[in-house]
Amino acid sequence: MSSDNETSGREGGSRYADSELKARAAWHYYIEGLTQERISEELGIGRIKVHRILSAARDEGIVQFRIRDSVVECVVLEQKLKERFGLKDVVVTPAPAESRNAPMMIGHAAATYLADHINPDDVVALGWGRTLKFAIDQLPRRSLNRTTVVSLLGGLTRAQPMNPTECAWELAEKIGAECYLLPVPAYADRPDQQVMFMSQRSVQDSIFRAKRANIAVVSVGSLSPESPIANYGFIKASELEELEAAGAVGDLLCQFLDADGQVIDHDVNRRACAFPVQELRDVPNVILVSGGREKAASILAVLRGVTVSALITDEEAAKALLAS
């Protein structure tokens, strides 16, 4: 094979054109953190070719502080999702070579989006989840005058990196904002306790501010026993089974939804100490940050039940949403 042919993006069995190949290789290397050997397996090209196209990506300015070139297939998916669901903005990241890296990759894209869309005077209402934690970690630090962050959920009773209260505080610290929390547990033991917790003056003050948010940044959870809600022991395995039997497909703000985005009638939802899902419809800009094929049903439910303005997801979820 001639050296000229080696520069083609289709050399060595790769299914991508040259410009797309460079963007994907750069994404896997700089964002997902894969080795060049692993990238060569994923893209179907030799390791020497991987090294060359990464160098070319740097030389041509594809790799800056952000990966500037969009992957063609992702752009097509973005446009289709906008048209299908009436979304203002969509960001679709390449599917990770390893599914466990999806929250990190989507979080990186969300950090870039949020850096461009959170401005002085904004009131940002914040959910929680692994992907949002990655987004906040990667958000560039800057001071935004008169900005407020409000947590949409109660917290955990012991310190955890993914504690909803910690997520809100970290975001506020990153942008120099005031921060308001819900000083109650994420779930009460009983529905009557939830009513008591949510009626406290300090909680109502935070809810009042959340209702005046112009941006809400949220994520969804699945019914998997590996989800944070199940892992942290918020609900029992038997309750997950009951929710699924009642038609639940996943949760938003610790409230489980059916396929149409309606809150399931179940004690678990009546115990959730959180901003009501129904009231998210009144927030002007709801940014949904979630991905992975296993969360497609949850994402679809939110798109049906809440007016979402921006979706940040990955190829796997995007394709599943469009196939639904």
Coordinates of C-alpha atoms in Angstrom, one line a residue:
M1 CA 0.0 0.0 0.0
S2 CA 1.4 3.4 -0.9
S3 CA 2.1 6.1 1.7
D4 CA -0.6 8.3 0.0
N5 CA -3.2 5.6 0.7
E6 CA -2.1 5.5 4.3
T7 CA -3.4 9.0 4.9
S8 CA -6.9 8.0 4.1
G9 CA -9.3 7.7 7.0
R10 CA -10.5 4.4 5.6
E11 CA -7.0 2.8 5.7
G12 CA -6.7 -0.4 7.8
G13 CA -10.4 -1.1 7.8
S14 CA -11.6 2.2 9.4
R15 CA -15.2 3.1 8.5
Y16 CA -14.6 6.8 8.9
A17 CA -13.6 9.6 6.6
D18 CA -10.3 11.4 7.3
S19 CA -11.7 14.5 9.1
E20 CA -14.1 12.4 11.1
L21 CA -11.4 9.9 12.0
K22 CA -9.2 12.7 13.4
A23 CA -12.0 14.1 15.5
R24 CA -12.9 10.7 16.9
A25 CA -9.3 9.7 17.7
A26 CA -8.8 13.1 19.4
W27 CA -11.9 12.6 21.5
H28 CA -11.0 9.1 22.6
Y29 CA -7.4 10.2 23.4
Y30 CA -7.9 13.6 25.1
I31 CA -11.4 13.3 26.6
E32 CA -12.0 9.6 27.2
G33 CA -8.3 8.9 28.1
L34 CA -7.9 5.7 26.0
T35 CA -4.4 4.5 25.1
Q36 CA -3.3 4.7 21.4
E37 CA -3.4 0.9 21.3
R38 CA -7.0 0.9 22.5
I39 CA -7.9 3.6 20.0
S40 CA -6.4 1.6 17.1
E41 CA -8.7 -1.3 18.1
E42 CA -11.8 0.9 18.3
L43 CA -11.2 2.7 15.0
G44 CA -9.8 -0.2 13.1
I45 CA -6.4 1.4 12.2
G46 CA -2.8 0.7 13.1
R47 CA -1.1 2.2 16.1
I48 CA 1.3 4.1 13.9
K49 CA -1.6 5.6 12.1
V50 CA -3.2 6.6 15.4
H51 CA 0.0 8.5 16.4
R52 CA 0.1 10.3 13.1
I53 CA -3.5 11.4 13.1
L54 CA -3.3 12.7 16.7
S55 CA -0.2 14.7 15.6
A56 CA -2.1 16.0 12.6
A57 CA -5.1 16.9 14.8
R58 CA -2.9 19.1 16.9
D59 CA -1.1 20.6 13.9
E60 CA -4.4 21.5 12.2
G61 CA -5.9 23.1 15.3
I62 CA -8.6 20.4 15.8
V63 CA -7.3 20.0 19.3
Q64 CA -7.3 23.2 21.4
F65 CA -8.7 23.5 24.9
R66 CA -11.8 22.0 23.3
I67 CA -12.1 19.5 20.4
R68 CA -13.3 22.0 17.8
D69 CA -14.3 19.6 14.9
S70 CA -17.6 18.0 15.4
V71 CA -18.1 14.3 14.4
V72 CA -20.3 14.3 11.3
E73 CA -22.6 11.6 12.5
C74 CA -23.1 13.3 15.9
V75 CA -24.1 16.6 14.1
V76 CA -26.7 14.7 12.1
L77 CA -28.1 13.2 15.3
E78 CA -28.2 16.6 16.9
Q79 CA -30.3 18.0 14.1
K80 CA -32.7 15.1 14.0
L81 CA -33.2 15.3 17.8
K82 CA -33.9 19.0 17.6
E83 CA -36.5 18.4 14.9
R84 CA -38.1 15.4 16.6
F85 CA -38.4 16.9 20.1
G86 CA -38.5 20.6 19.5
L87 CA -35.3 21.3 21.3
K88 CA -33.4 24.6 21.1
D89 CA -29.9 23.0 21.6
V90 CA -28.6 19.5 21.4
V91 CA -25.0 18.2 22.0
V92 CA -24.3 14.6 21.1
T93 CA -20.9 13.2 22.1
P94 CA -19.3 10.2 20.3
A95 CA -20.2 6.9 22.0
P96 CA -17.4 5.9 24.4
A97 CA -15.4 2.8 23.5
E98 CA -16.1 1.7 27.1
S99 CA -19.7 2.3 28.3
R100 CA -18.5 3.2 31.9
N101 CA -16.9 6.3 30.4
A102 CA -20.2 7.7 29.2
P103 CA -20.8 10.0 32.2
M104 CA -17.3 11.4 32.0
M105 CA -17.6 12.2 28.3
I106 CA -21.1 13.7 28.5
G107 CA -20.0 15.6 31.6
H108 CA -17.1 17.1 29.6
A109 CA -19.5 18.3 26.9
A110 CA -21.9 19.6 29.5
A111 CA -19.1 21.6 31.2
T112 CA -18.4 23.3 27.8
Y113 CA -22.1 24.0 27.2
L114 CA -22.7 25.4 30.7
A115 CA -19.6 27.6 30.6
D116 CA -21.1 29.3 27.5
H117 CA -24.7 29.5 28.8
I118 CA -24.5 30.5 32.5
N119 CA -24.2 34.3 32.9
P120 CA -24.2 37.0 35.5
D121 CA -27.6 37.4 37.2
D122 CA -28.7 33.8 36.4
V123 CA -30.5 31.7 39.0
V124 CA -29.4 28.1 38.3
A125 CA -31.5 25.2 39.8
L126 CA -29.4 22.1 40.0
G127 CA -30.2 18.3 40.2
W128 CA -27.6 15.6 40.8
G129 CA -26.0 12.5 39.3
R130 CA -22.7 11.1 38.2
T131 CA -22.8 13.0 34.9
L132 CA -23.5 16.3 36.5
K133 CA -20.7 15.7 39.0
F134 CA -18.2 15.2 36.1
A135 CA -19.6 18.4 34.5
I136 CA -19.1 20.5 37.6
D137 CA -15.6 19.1 38.1
Q138 CA -14.6 20.1 34.6
L139 CA -16.3 23.5 34.5
P140 CA -13.8 26.3 34.2
R141 CA -13.6 28.6 37.3
R142 CA -14.8 32.1 36.8
S143 CA -16.7 34.8 38.8
L144 CA -20.2 35.6 37.7
N145 CA -21.7 38.6 39.5
R146 CA -25.1 38.2 41.2
T147 CA -25.5 34.6 40.3
T148 CA -27.4 32.1 42.4
V149 CA -27.3 28.3 42.6
V150 CA -30.2 26.4 44.2
S151 CA -30.2 22.7 44.9
L152 CA -33.4 20.9 43.8
L153 CA -33.0 18.0 46.2
G154 CA -32.4 17.2 49.8
G155 CA -29.1 15.7 50.7
L156 CA -27.4 12.6 52.2
T157 CA -26.9 12.2 55.9
R158 CA -23.2 11.4 55.4
A159 CA -20.6 13.0 53.2
Q160 CA -20.4 11.6 49.7
P161 CA -18.8 13.0 46.5
M162 CA -22.2 12.8 44.8
N163 CA -24.3 14.3 47.6
P164 CA -26.8 16.7 45.9
T165 CA -25.8 19.4 48.4
E166 CA -22.1 19.0 47.6
C167 CA -22.9 19.3 43.9
A168 CA -24.7 22.6 44.4
W169 CA -22.0 24.0 46.6
E170 CA -19.2 23.0 44.2
L171 CA -21.0 24.6 41.3
A172 CA -21.6 27.8 43.3
E173 CA -17.9 27.9 44.3
K174 CA -16.8 27.5 40.7
I175 CA -18.8 30.5 39.5
G176 CA -18.7 32.7 42.6
A177 CA -22.4 32.3 43.2
E178 CA -24.7 32.4 46.3
C179 CA -25.8 28.9 47.2
Y180 CA -29.1 27.7 48.7
L181 CA -29.7 24.2 49.8
L182 CA -32.6 22.0 50.9
P183 CA -31.6 21.2 54.5
V184 CA -33.5 17.9 54.6
P185 CA -32.8 14.3 53.7
A186 CA -33.3 13.3 50.0
Y187 CA -36.1 10.9 51.2
A188 CA -38.2 11.0 54.3
D189 CA -39.0 7.8 56.1
R190 CA -42.7 8.3 55.6
P191 CA -44.9 10.6 53.4
D192 CA -46.2 12.5 56.5
Q193 CA -42.6 13.3 57.4
Q194 CA -42.0 14.6 53.9
V195 CA -44.8 17.0 54.3
M196 CA -43.4 18.2 57.6
F197 CA -39.8 18.6 56.2
M198 CA -40.9 20.4 53.1
S199 CA -43.1 22.9 55.1
Q200 CA -40.1 24.2 57.0
R201 CA -39.4 27.9 56.5
S202 CA -35.7 27.3 55.3
V203 CA -36.9 24.7 52.8
Q204 CA -39.7 26.9 51.5
D205 CA -37.2 29.7 51.1
S206 CA -35.0 27.5 48.8
I207 CA -38.1 26.3 46.9
F208 CA -39.2 29.9 46.4
R209 CA -35.8 30.7 44.8
A210 CA -35.9 27.6 42.7
K211 CA -39.3 28.6 41.3
R212 CA -37.6 31.8 40.1
A213 CA -34.7 30.0 38.3
N214 CA -34.2 30.9 34.7
I215 CA -32.0 27.7 34.2
A216 CA -32.4 24.2 35.6
V217 CA -29.7 21.6 35.0
V218 CA -30.9 18.1 35.6
S219 CA -30.0 14.5 35.0
V220 CA -32.0 11.2 35.0
G221 CA -31.6 7.9 36.7
S222 CA -32.5 4.4 35.5
L223 CA -34.2 1.5 37.3
S224 CA -30.9 -0.3 37.5
P225 CA -29.8 -1.7 40.9
E226 CA -26.5 0.0 40.2
S227 CA -28.1 3.5 40.1
P228 CA -27.1 6.0 42.8
I229 CA -30.5 5.9 44.4
A230 CA -30.3 2.1 44.8
N231 CA -26.6 2.1 45.7
Y232 CA -27.1 4.6 48.5
G233 CA -29.9 2.7 50.0
F234 CA -32.6 5.3 49.5
I235 CA -35.1 2.7 48.4
K236 CA -35.3 -1.1 48.7
A237 CA -35.0 -3.6 45.9
S238 CA -38.6 -4.6 46.5
E239 CA -39.7 -0.9 46.0
L240 CA -37.8 -0.7 42.7
E241 CA -39.7 -3.8 41.6
E242 CA -43.0 -2.2 42.6
L243 CA -42.2 1.0 40.8
E244 CA -41.3 -0.9 37.6
A245 CA -44.5 -2.9 37.9
A246 CA -46.4 0.4 38.2
G247 CA -44.8 1.6 34.9
A248 CA -41.8 3.5 36.1
V249 CA -38.9 3.9 33.6
G250 CA -36.5 6.0 35.7
D251 CA -36.3 9.0 38.0
L252 CA -35.9 12.7 37.7
L253 CA -35.0 14.6 41.0
C254 CA -35.6 11.3 42.9
Q255 CA -39.2 11.1 41.6
F256 CA -40.0 8.1 39.4
L257 CA -41.7 8.7 36.1
D258 CA -43.7 6.6 33.7
A259 CA -43.1 6.5 30.0
D260 CA -45.1 9.7 29.4
G261 CA -43.1 11.7 32.0
Q262 CA -45.8 11.6 34.7
V263 CA -44.9 11.0 38.3
I264 CA -45.9 7.5 39.5
D265 CA -48.4 7.2 42.3
H266 CA -46.2 5.4 44.9
D267 CA -45.1 6.0 48.4
V268 CA -41.5 6.4 47.3
N269 CA -42.4 9.5 45.3
R270 CA -44.4 10.8 48.2
R271 CA -41.3 10.5 50.4
A272 CA -39.0 12.4 48.0
C273 CA -37.9 15.7 49.5
A274 CA -37.3 17.6 46.2
F275 CA -38.5 20.3 43.9
P276 CA -41.7 18.9 42.2
V277 CA -41.1 17.6 38.7
Q278 CA -44.3 19.1 37.4
E279 CA -43.0 22.6 38.3
L280 CA -39.9 22.2 36.1
R281 CA -42.3 23.0 33.2
D282 CA -42.3 26.7 34.4
V283 CA -38.5 27.0 34.2
P284 CA -37.6 28.8 31.0
N285 CA -34.4 26.8 30.2
V286 CA -34.2 23.2 31.3
I287 CA -30.9 21.5 30.4
L288 CA -31.0 17.7 30.5
V289 CA -27.6 16.0 30.8
S290 CA -27.7 12.2 30.6
G291 CA -26.7 9.5 28.2
G292 CA -26.1 5.8 27.7
R293 CA -28.5 3.4 26.0
E294 CA -29.8 2.2 29.4
K295 CA -31.1 5.7 30.1
A296 CA -32.9 6.3 26.8
A297 CA -36.3 5.4 28.3
S298 CA -35.8 7.8 31.2
I299 CA -34.6 10.6 28.9
L300 CA -37.6 10.1 26.6
A301 CA -40.0 10.3 29.5
V302 CA -38.5 13.6 30.6
L303 CA -38.7 14.9 27.0
R304 CA -42.4 14.0 27.0
G305 CA -43.2 15.3 30.4
V306 CA -41.1 18.4 30.8
T307 CA -40.3 21.3 28.4
V308 CA -36.6 20.7 27.8
S309 CA -34.7 23.4 26.0
A310 CA -31.3 21.6 25.7
L311 CA -30.2 18.0 25.7
I312 CA -26.6 16.9 26.2
T313 CA -26.2 13.2 25.5
D314 CA -24.2 10.6 23.6
E315 CA -24.6 8.6 20.3
E316 CA -26.0 5.5 22.0
A317 CA -28.9 7.4 23.7
A318 CA -29.5 9.6 20.7
K319 CA -30.0 6.7 18.4
A320 CA -32.2 4.9 20.9
L321 CA -34.3 8.1 21.3
L322 CA -34.7 8.5 17.5
A323 CA -35.7 4.8 17.2
S324 CA -38.4 5.1 19.8

